[in-house]
Tab-separated table of C-alpha atoms and ligand atoms in Angstrom:
chain	number	residue	atom	x	y	z
M	266	MET	CA	39.320	-9.489	-7.525
M	267	ASP	CA	37.757	-11.143	-4.362
M	268	ALA	CA	34.554	-11.114	-5.051
M	269	PRO	CA	32.790	-8.824	-2.469
M	270	THR	CA	31.226	-10.094	0.530
M	271	PRO	CA	28.500	-11.783	0.897
M	272	ILE	CA	24.799	-9.328	2.144
M	273	ASP	CA	23.919	-10.038	5.565
M	274	LEU	CA	20.774	-9.911	5.753
M	275	LEU	CA	19.918	-8.338	8.962
M	276	SER	CA	22.553	-5.734	8.854
M	277	LEU	CA	20.822	-4.194	5.851
M	278	ALA	CA	18.016	-4.247	7.402
M	279	ARG	CA	18.704	-2.618	10.273
M	280	GLU	CA	20.898	0.022	8.249
M	281	MET	CA	17.593	0.977	6.225
M	282	ILE	CA	15.634	1.346	9.688
M	283	ARG	CA	17.887	3.402	10.817
M	284	ARG	CA	17.183	6.566	8.020
M	285	PRO	CA	13.654	7.480	9.657
M	286	SER	CA	12.586	7.694	6.004
M	287	VAL	CA	9.013	8.787	6.557
M	288	THR	CA	6.873	9.587	3.674
M	289	PRO	CA	8.075	11.844	1.804
M	290	ARG	CA	11.766	11.965	3.203
M	291	ASP	CA	13.765	9.375	2.279
M	292	ALA	CA	16.577	10.192	4.896
M	293	GLY	CA	19.148	7.685	3.304
M	294	ALA	CA	17.490	4.920	2.886
M	295	LEU	CA	17.382	4.222	-0.480
M	296	ASP	CA	21.777	4.699	-0.471
M	297	VAL	CA	21.892	2.026	1.823
M	298	LEU	CA	19.526	0.172	-0.941
M	299	GLU	CA	21.241	1.426	-3.920
M	300	ALA	CA	25.045	0.780	-2.237
M	301	ALA	CA	24.675	-2.979	-1.576
M	302	LEU	CA	22.604	-3.529	-5.142
M	303	LYS	CA	25.685	-1.912	-6.826
M	304	ARG	CA	28.099	-4.480	-4.787
M	305	MET	CA	26.158	-7.175	-6.272
M	306	GLY	CA	26.588	-5.782	-10.030
M	307	PHE	CA	23.027	-4.069	-10.410
M	308	ALA	CA	22.147	-1.187	-12.477
M	309	CYS	CA	20.280	1.306	-10.385
M	310	HIS	CA	19.224	4.127	-11.551
M	311	ARG	CA	17.317	6.892	-8.837
M	312	LEU	CA	14.142	8.552	-10.288
M	313	PRO	CA	12.813	11.320	-8.247
M	314	PHE	CA	9.760	12.578	-8.831
M	315	GLY	CA	7.342	15.319	-7.842
M	316	SER	CA	8.612	18.540	-6.710
M	317	GLY	CA	7.296	20.287	-3.330
M	318	GLU	CA	8.131	19.586	0.332
M	319	SER	CA	4.788	18.237	1.416
M	320	GLY	CA	0.977	17.499	0.260
M	321	ARG	CA	0.506	15.398	-3.403
M	322	ASP	CA	3.131	16.480	-5.104
M	323	ALA	CA	6.128	16.426	-2.833
M	324	ARG	CA	9.355	15.818	-3.957
M	325	VAL	CA	10.004	11.907	-3.407
M	326	ASP	CA	13.002	9.360	-4.599
M	327	ASN	CA	12.737	5.924	-6.585
M	328	LEU	CA	14.751	3.307	-7.017
M	329	TYR	CA	14.861	0.552	-10.166
M	330	ALA	CA	17.784	-1.583	-9.923
M	331	ARG	CA	18.751	-4.021	-12.839
M	332	LEU	CA	20.380	-7.142	-13.253
M	333	GLY	CA	20.999	-9.144	-16.295
M	334	ASN	CA	18.721	-8.361	-19.697
M	335	GLY	CA	17.704	-11.855	-20.319
M	336	LYS	CA	14.282	-13.439	-20.056
M	337	PRO	CA	12.369	-14.054	-18.123
M	338	HIS	CA	12.651	-10.989	-16.386
M	339	PHE	CA	11.328	-10.816	-12.747
M	340	CYS	CA	10.419	-8.631	-10.576
M	341	PHE	CA	10.827	-7.272	-6.755
M	342	ALA	CA	8.558	-4.632	-5.418
M	343	GLY	CA	8.331	-2.703	-2.996
M	344	HIS	CA	9.074	0.694	-0.552
M	345	THR	CA	11.620	2.109	2.263
M	346	ASP	CA	9.294	4.475	3.352
M	347	VAL	CA	7.380	4.301	6.451
M	348	VAL	CA	4.416	5.662	8.812
M	349	PRO	CA	5.534	7.701	11.188
M	350	PRO	CA	6.264	6.361	14.393
M	351	GLY	CA	3.994	8.414	16.688
M	352	ASP	CA	4.264	9.324	20.340
M	353	LYS	CA	8.406	7.876	20.451
M	354	ALA	CA	8.342	7.540	24.126
M	355	THR	CA	5.556	4.949	23.299
M	356	TRP	CA	8.334	2.261	21.987
M	357	SER	CA	10.206	-0.194	23.982
M	358	LEU	CA	13.031	0.765	21.873
M	359	ASP	CA	13.685	3.474	18.968
M	360	PRO	CA	12.020	3.036	16.342
M	361	PHE	CA	14.783	4.005	14.413
M	362	ALA	CA	17.936	2.516	16.743
M	363	GLY	CA	17.393	-0.955	14.384
M	364	GLU	CA	17.892	-3.119	17.217
M	365	VAL	CA	17.655	-7.122	17.744
M	366	LYS	CA	16.261	-8.064	21.248
M	367	ASP	CA	14.702	-11.272	22.263
M	368	GLY	CA	14.761	-12.739	18.776
M	369	GLN	CA	13.028	-9.803	17.233
M	370	LEU	CA	14.018	-6.787	15.309
M	371	TRP	CA	12.382	-3.756	16.048
M	372	GLY	CA	12.431	-0.684	14.402
M	373	ARG	CA	9.863	1.531	12.328
M	374	GLY	CA	9.560	-0.774	8.751
M	375	ALA	CA	10.417	-3.791	10.039
M	376	ALA	CA	7.592	-5.645	9.350
M	377	ASP	CA	6.343	-3.201	6.135
M	378	MET	CA	8.664	-3.152	5.093
M	379	LYS	CA	12.355	-2.548	5.262
M	380	GLY	CA	12.713	-6.461	6.650
M	381	ALA	CA	10.951	-7.973	3.019
M	382	ILE	CA	13.309	-5.825	1.467
M	383	ALA	CA	16.440	-6.837	2.590
M	384	ALA	CA	15.379	-10.531	3.062
M	385	PHE	CA	15.158	-10.075	-0.912
M	386	VAL	CA	18.582	-8.862	-1.235
M	387	ALA	CA	20.140	-11.134	0.467
M	388	ALA	CA	18.227	-14.047	-1.619
M	389	ALA	CA	18.728	-12.467	-4.749
M	390	ASP	CA	23.030	-12.725	-3.417
M	391	ALA	CA	22.830	-16.598	-2.629
M	392	PHE	CA	21.307	-17.144	-5.801
M	393	LEU	CA	23.338	-15.382	-7.694
M	394	ARG	CA	26.408	-16.556	-6.540
M	395	ALA	CA	25.182	-20.000	-7.248
M	396	LYS	CA	24.257	-19.916	-10.446
M	397	GLY	CA	27.287	-18.094	-11.138
M	398	LYS	CA	28.228	-16.921	-14.527
M	399	GLY	CA	25.568	-19.435	-15.946
M	400	PHE	CA	22.854	-16.675	-14.899
M	401	ALA	CA	20.638	-15.943	-18.268
M	402	GLY	CA	17.127	-13.858	-17.479
M	403	SER	CA	17.151	-10.663	-15.074
M	404	ILE	CA	16.254	-9.832	-11.761
M	405	SER	CA	14.892	-5.779	-10.630
M	406	LEU	CA	13.921	-4.126	-7.594
M	407	LEU	CA	11.262	-1.454	-8.104
M	408	ILE	CA	11.598	0.655	-4.646
M	409	THR	CA	9.154	3.472	-4.091
M	410	GLY	CA	9.788	6.103	-1.362
M	411	ASP	CA	5.938	6.716	-2.015
M	412	GLU	CA	3.536	4.140	-1.333
M	413	GLU	CA	2.092	5.426	2.618
M	414	GLY	CA	1.473	8.027	1.408
M	415	ASP	CA	-0.112	9.740	-1.783
M	416	ALA	CA	1.371	7.214	-4.024
M	417	VAL	CA	1.759	10.148	-6.372
M	418	ASN	CA	5.201	10.014	-7.162
M	419	GLY	CA	6.346	6.671	-6.597
M	420	THR	CA	5.324	3.058	-8.678
M	421	VAL	CA	3.783	5.186	-10.785
M	422	LYS	CA	6.345	7.087	-12.148
M	423	VAL	CA	8.321	4.697	-12.118
M	424	LEU	CA	6.406	1.745	-13.766
M	425	ARG	CA	5.685	5.064	-16.719
M	426	TRP	CA	9.303	5.018	-17.132
M	427	MET	CA	10.107	1.507	-17.059
M	428	GLU	CA	7.740	1.362	-20.159
M	429	GLU	CA	9.354	3.759	-22.219
M	430	ARG	CA	12.771	2.049	-21.213
M	431	GLY	CA	10.914	-1.223	-22.803
M	432	GLU	CA	11.596	-2.541	-18.958
M	433	VAL	CA	8.359	-4.400	-19.215
M	434	PRO	CA	8.915	-7.007	-16.107
M	435	ASP	CA	7.292	-10.873	-16.506
M	436	MET	CA	6.159	-11.197	-13.596
M	437	CYS	CA	6.014	-9.599	-9.906
M	438	VAL	CA	6.202	-10.668	-5.902
M	439	VAL	CA	5.620	-7.453	-3.977
M	440	GLY	CA	6.841	-8.168	-0.076
M	441	GLU	CA	4.380	-6.382	1.317
M	442	PRO	CA	3.154	-8.079	5.215
M	443	THR	CA	0.487	-10.117	4.146
M	444	ASN	CA	0.748	-13.087	6.793
M	445	PRO	CA	-2.018	-12.298	9.309
M	446	GLU	CA	-0.350	-14.606	12.530
M	447	ARG	CA	2.136	-16.918	10.956
M	448	LEU	CA	4.609	-17.184	8.040
M	449	GLY	CA	2.721	-19.137	5.894
M	450	ASP	CA	-0.427	-18.123	6.429
M	451	MET	CA	-1.507	-15.599	3.066
M	452	ILE	CA	-0.450	-14.681	-0.133
M	453	LYS	CA	-2.644	-11.475	-1.461
M	454	ILE	CA	-3.745	-12.185	-5.568
M	455	GLY	CA	-6.256	-9.249	-5.514
M	456	ARG	CA	-7.344	-5.965	-3.060
M	457	ARG	CA	-10.282	-4.269	-2.894
M	458	GLY	CA	-10.573	-1.221	-4.690
M	459	SER	CA	-10.677	2.255	-2.188
M	460	MET	CA	-11.454	5.727	-2.801
M	461	ASN	CA	-12.661	8.526	0.013
M	462	GLY	CA	-15.419	11.444	-0.361
M	463	TYR	CA	-15.682	14.363	0.184
M	464	LEU	CA	-19.358	16.497	0.658
M	465	THR	CA	-19.480	20.441	1.350
M	466	VAL	CA	-23.678	20.778	2.105
M	467	HIS	CA	-24.936	24.078	1.307
M	468	GLY	CA	-27.969	25.544	2.803
M	469	VAL	CA	-28.836	28.879	4.622
M	470	GLN	CA	-27.933	30.673	7.848
M	471	GLY	CA	-30.471	31.557	10.387
M	472	HIS	CA	-31.817	32.344	13.763
M	473	THR	CA	-32.309	28.809	15.223
M	474	ALA	CA	-36.021	30.123	16.702
M	475	TYR	CA	-36.765	31.223	13.253
M	476	PRO	CA	-36.116	28.001	10.735
M	477	HIS	CA	-38.782	28.784	8.851
M	478	LEU	CA	-36.494	31.545	7.605
M	479	ALA	CA	-33.139	28.997	6.981
M	480	ASP	CA	-32.134	25.946	5.750
M	481	ASN	CA	-30.317	24.198	8.169
M	482	ALA	CA	-27.426	22.102	6.362
M	483	ALA	CA	-26.569	19.947	9.029
M	484	HIS	CA	-30.083	18.352	8.342
M	485	ARG	CA	-29.561	17.820	5.598
M	486	LEU	CA	-26.033	16.670	5.572
M	487	VAL	CA	-27.559	13.978	8.269
M	488	ARG	CA	-30.277	12.528	5.752
M	489	MET	CA	-27.510	12.335	3.040
M	490	LEU	CA	-25.291	10.468	5.401
M	491	ASP	CA	-27.711	8.090	6.079
M	492	ALA	CA	-29.402	7.374	2.830
M	493	ILE	CA	-25.445	5.767	1.482
M	494	ALA	CA	-24.673	4.296	5.280
M	495	ARG	CA	-28.059	3.082	5.716
M	496	GLU	CA	-27.432	-0.407	3.898
M	497	ALA	CA	-24.702	-2.810	2.183
M	498	LEU	CA	-22.627	-2.001	-0.626
M	499	ASP	CA	-23.176	-5.547	-1.347
M	500	ASP	CA	-23.000	-9.076	0.411
M	501	GLY	CA	-18.975	-9.941	-1.025
M	502	SER	CA	-17.851	-11.520	-4.217
M	503	SER	CA	-16.519	-14.977	-4.674
M	504	HIS	CA	-13.151	-13.507	-4.474
M	505	PHE	CA	-13.593	-10.491	-1.827
M	506	GLN	CA	-15.107	-10.022	0.969
M	507	PRO	CA	-18.826	-7.127	0.978
M	508	SER	CA	-17.830	-3.554	0.250
M	509	THR	CA	-17.344	-1.341	2.635
M	510	LEU	CA	-18.329	2.725	3.538
M	511	GLN	CA	-17.363	3.846	6.523
M	512	ILE	CA	-17.915	8.057	7.727
M	513	THR	CA	-14.335	8.508	8.402
M	514	THR	CA	-15.688	12.604	9.726
M	515	ILE	CA	-18.527	15.543	10.092
M	516	ASP	CA	-17.227	18.665	10.213
M	517	ILE	CA	-19.728	21.666	11.075
M	518	GLY	CA	-17.666	23.563	13.753
M	519	ASN	CA	-20.324	25.952	14.197
M	520	PRO	CA	-19.932	27.426	18.025
M	521	ALA	CA	-22.802	29.575	18.712
M	522	ASN	CA	-26.023	27.054	19.763
M	523	ASN	CA	-28.926	29.949	18.269
M	524	VAL	CA	-27.318	29.173	14.346
M	525	ILE	CA	-28.531	26.941	11.709
M	526	PRO	CA	-25.188	26.384	10.025
M	527	ALA	CA	-24.523	27.341	6.541
M	528	THR	CA	-22.410	24.759	5.597
M	529	ALA	CA	-21.663	20.871	6.699
M	530	LYS	CA	-19.298	18.601	5.749
M	531	ALA	CA	-18.363	15.019	5.537
M	532	THR	CA	-16.019	12.561	4.773
M	533	PHE	CA	-16.348	8.986	3.990
M	534	ASN	CA	-14.085	5.865	2.530
M	535	ILE	CA	-15.307	3.046	0.407
M	536	ARG	CA	-13.528	0.346	0.021
M	537	PHE	CA	-15.377	-2.300	-2.647
M	538	ASN	CA	-14.906	-5.316	-4.135
M	539	ASP	CA	-14.813	-6.626	-8.441
M	540	LYS	CA	-18.368	-5.867	-7.879
M	541	HIS	CA	-18.537	-2.050	-8.695
M	542	THR	CA	-15.673	-0.027	-10.334
M	543	SER	CA	-15.623	3.903	-8.486
M	544	LYS	CA	-16.973	5.278	-11.431
M	545	ALA	CA	-20.463	3.482	-10.373
M	546	ILE	CA	-19.723	4.421	-6.896
M	547	THR	CA	-20.220	8.023	-7.383
M	548	GLU	CA	-22.948	7.277	-9.905
M	549	TRP	CA	-25.011	5.645	-7.127
M	550	LEU	CA	-24.166	8.100	-4.692
M	551	ARG	CA	-25.131	10.981	-6.408
M	552	ALA	CA	-28.197	9.616	-6.969
M	553	LYS	CA	-28.754	8.506	-3.206
M	554	PHE	CA	-28.267	12.183	-2.182
M	555	ASP	CA	-29.865	13.916	-5.328
M	556	ARG	CA	-33.054	11.688	-3.395
M	557	ALA	CA	-31.942	12.717	0.170
M	558	MET	CA	-31.861	16.474	-1.038
M	559	GLY	CA	-35.708	16.330	-2.722
M	560	GLU	CA	-36.980	14.411	0.870
M	561	ILE	CA	-36.110	17.362	2.594
M	562	GLY	CA	-37.659	19.709	0.455
M	563	SER	CA	-36.429	22.085	-2.126
M	564	GLY	CA	-33.284	24.672	-2.103
M	565	GLY	CA	-30.123	23.491	-0.672
M	566	ARG	CA	-27.373	22.110	-2.689
M	567	TYR	CA	-24.327	19.858	-2.529
M	568	ASP	CA	-20.208	19.504	-4.078
M	569	LEU	CA	-18.884	16.285	-3.742
M	570	GLU	CA	-15.686	15.497	-4.385
M	571	ILE	CA	-13.540	11.953	-5.171
M	572	ARG	CA	-10.420	10.999	-5.041
M	573	VAL	CA	-10.054	7.274	-6.115
M	574	SER	CA	-6.847	5.907	-5.028
M	575	GLY	CA	-7.442	2.557	-7.008
M	576	GLU	CA	-9.435	0.051	-8.296
M	577	SER	CA	-10.480	-3.554	-7.233
M	578	PHE	CA	-8.084	-5.986	-8.945
M	579	PHE	CA	-7.846	-9.450	-8.824
M	580	THR	CA	-5.327	-11.819	-10.531
M	581	GLN	CA	-6.823	-15.709	-11.254
M	582	PRO	CA	-4.724	-17.656	-9.622
M	583	GLY	CA	-2.101	-19.144	-12.734
M	584	PRO	CA	1.521	-20.043	-12.535
M	585	LEU	CA	2.964	-17.471	-10.688
M	586	SER	CA	0.226	-17.685	-7.553
M	587	ALA	CA	1.039	-21.233	-7.657
M	588	LEU	CA	4.743	-21.196	-7.917
M	589	VAL	CA	4.552	-18.697	-4.986
M	590	SER	CA	2.277	-21.114	-3.186
M	591	ASP	CA	4.321	-24.327	-3.543
M	592	CYS	CA	7.856	-22.169	-2.232
M	593	VAL	CA	5.922	-20.876	0.168
M	594	LYS	CA	4.847	-24.534	1.493
M	595	ALA	CA	8.273	-26.210	0.962
M	596	GLU	CA	9.462	-24.047	3.550
M	597	THR	CA	7.261	-23.610	6.103
M	598	ASN	CA	5.201	-26.765	5.183
M	599	ARG	CA	1.750	-24.776	5.236
M	600	ALA	CA	-0.530	-24.201	2.062
M	601	PRO	CA	-1.058	-20.130	2.326
M	602	GLU	CA	-4.761	-19.024	1.419
M	603	LEU	CA	-5.044	-16.676	-1.636
M	604	SER	CA	-6.803	-13.799	-0.685
M	605	THR	CA	-7.732	-10.054	-1.569
M	606	THR	CA	-8.285	-9.006	2.235
M	607	GLY	CA	-6.561	-5.625	3.562
M	608	GLY	CA	-5.893	-2.035	2.214
M	609	THR	CA	-4.740	-1.446	-0.637
M	610	SER	CA	-1.020	-1.672	-1.999
M	611	ASP	CA	0.964	-0.669	-5.451
M	612	ALA	CA	-0.037	-4.407	-6.791
M	613	ARG	CA	-2.809	-2.298	-8.186
M	614	PHE	CA	-0.428	-0.233	-10.582
M	615	ILE	CA	1.845	-3.169	-11.550
M	616	ARG	CA	-0.874	-5.728	-12.235
M	617	ARG	CA	-1.120	-3.226	-15.496
M	618	LEU	CA	1.806	-4.486	-16.672
M	619	CYS	CA	1.978	-8.083	-15.663
M	620	PRO	CA	1.193	-11.255	-12.933
M	621	VAL	CA	1.740	-9.825	-9.700
M	622	VAL	CA	1.064	-11.675	-5.862
M	623	GLU	CA	2.098	-10.369	-2.560
M	624	PHE	CA	3.955	-12.111	-0.282
M	625	GLY	CA	6.385	-10.597	2.855
M	626	GLY	CA	6.060	-10.765	6.499
M	627	VAL	CA	3.534	-10.681	9.293
M	628	GLY	CA	1.512	-8.165	9.311
M	629	GLN	CA	0.335	-8.228	12.619
M	630	THR	CA	2.826	-5.101	13.891
M	631	MET	CA	2.185	-2.818	10.824
M	632	HIS	CA	1.899	0.917	11.533
M	633	LYS	CA	1.303	0.362	15.318
M	634	ILE	CA	3.813	1.170	18.191
M	635	ASP	CA	6.597	-1.348	18.485
M	636	GLU	CA	6.466	-2.448	15.395
M	637	ARG	CA	8.976	-5.727	14.516
M	638	MET	CA	9.765	-8.603	13.253
M	639	ALA	CA	10.774	-11.895	14.536
M	640	VAL	CA	14.822	-12.601	13.063
M	641	SER	CA	13.451	-16.400	12.112
M	642	ASP	CA	10.483	-15.126	9.631
M	643	LEU	CA	13.100	-12.590	8.465
M	644	GLU	CA	15.230	-15.758	6.966
M	645	GLY	CA	12.587	-17.635	6.683
M	646	LEU	CA	11.125	-15.118	3.991
M	647	ALA	CA	14.816	-15.398	2.396
M	648	ARG	CA	14.269	-18.627	2.772
M	649	ILE	CA	11.295	-18.923	0.083
M	650	TYR	CA	12.211	-15.653	-1.819
M	651	ARG	CA	15.576	-17.915	-2.498
M	652	ARG	CA	12.724	-20.991	-3.866
M	653	ILE	CA	10.778	-18.224	-5.932
M	654	LEU	CA	14.152	-17.461	-7.556
M	655	ASP	CA	15.299	-20.706	-8.100
M	656	ARG	CA	12.009	-22.111	-9.665
M	657	VAL	CA	11.527	-19.105	-11.583
M	658	PHE	CA	15.045	-19.656	-13.501
M	659	ALA	CA	15.172	-23.315	-13.504
H	812	ZN	ZN1	3.586	-1.350	3.323
């Protein structure tokens, strides 16, 4: 039997982009990936979780694929879901056509992160061809369809499934677009935590001409928000930027200009470093709110709901970050910065099981109109991933 034809990096990336897998939909993106991995000899497991049509328990499809049973076990993690394209008419090219133009691969997911997945698959294919039957370790891919959404039915549940089967990797690289400008800029070795607060303040409705008979919830809310927003949470730590708090919306929705509102709501997002836990921040918030409430007089009450997207985490620079750094440098001639900047990623879940670092493409166009990735970067990324596999299994 003839060996199957080699994986073509660009074709694989384009086929995935042509499946409009806006979270929580898969739209066939994982089928494309699974077919390529099966051809390479991977054992593939589709792991759908959740039952809803939309919302937090929306049904999401995931893929875990592994080749080999030996050690070391190297895992590549990523996601095939993408954020919505917005108004398609504002794109220079169709966001789901996967076109190549001016040396760039265009489309939603090109940078974040179908391109990186294709680069890794092509790298693994080239690596396995070169190794032949002498390969004794194992390579796996943990690909979720729920990274850009609530991340409830994605990586967390796949990891639990893997643990139950005793499939714990020895190390993991997440292919998120980590480079701010050029391939080789940055490896991520940690991320800040993220939490959202949903604050509802209750007062007493009344006539604006008779405020002594009412209790203005808007006045309370403004005081409370000022109490948490006026001072910085910290001034950063040795590996992290300062923590930040941003009020994202204030909602009163009072259509009458002569009515004192009984209820006022606000939402805020906190990105926090390793000086805090979400629990400590929640206590800090309550103390601030209680004091602000006291200052404005008795009466009134509030509800605070906290949703934690992830605690901050940090992987001490060690063998894995050194190995990945070396491979990036060998390919790009640049020493990447080891950073903890940016949003959250699924590395926050994986780090519980094994050392994890993140390295992928250039993030400049991610989540934007005209998302794209230079074909030369895709190829460079595949060569870096290939170097990583060569080193891990040397
Ligand atoms: Zn991403």
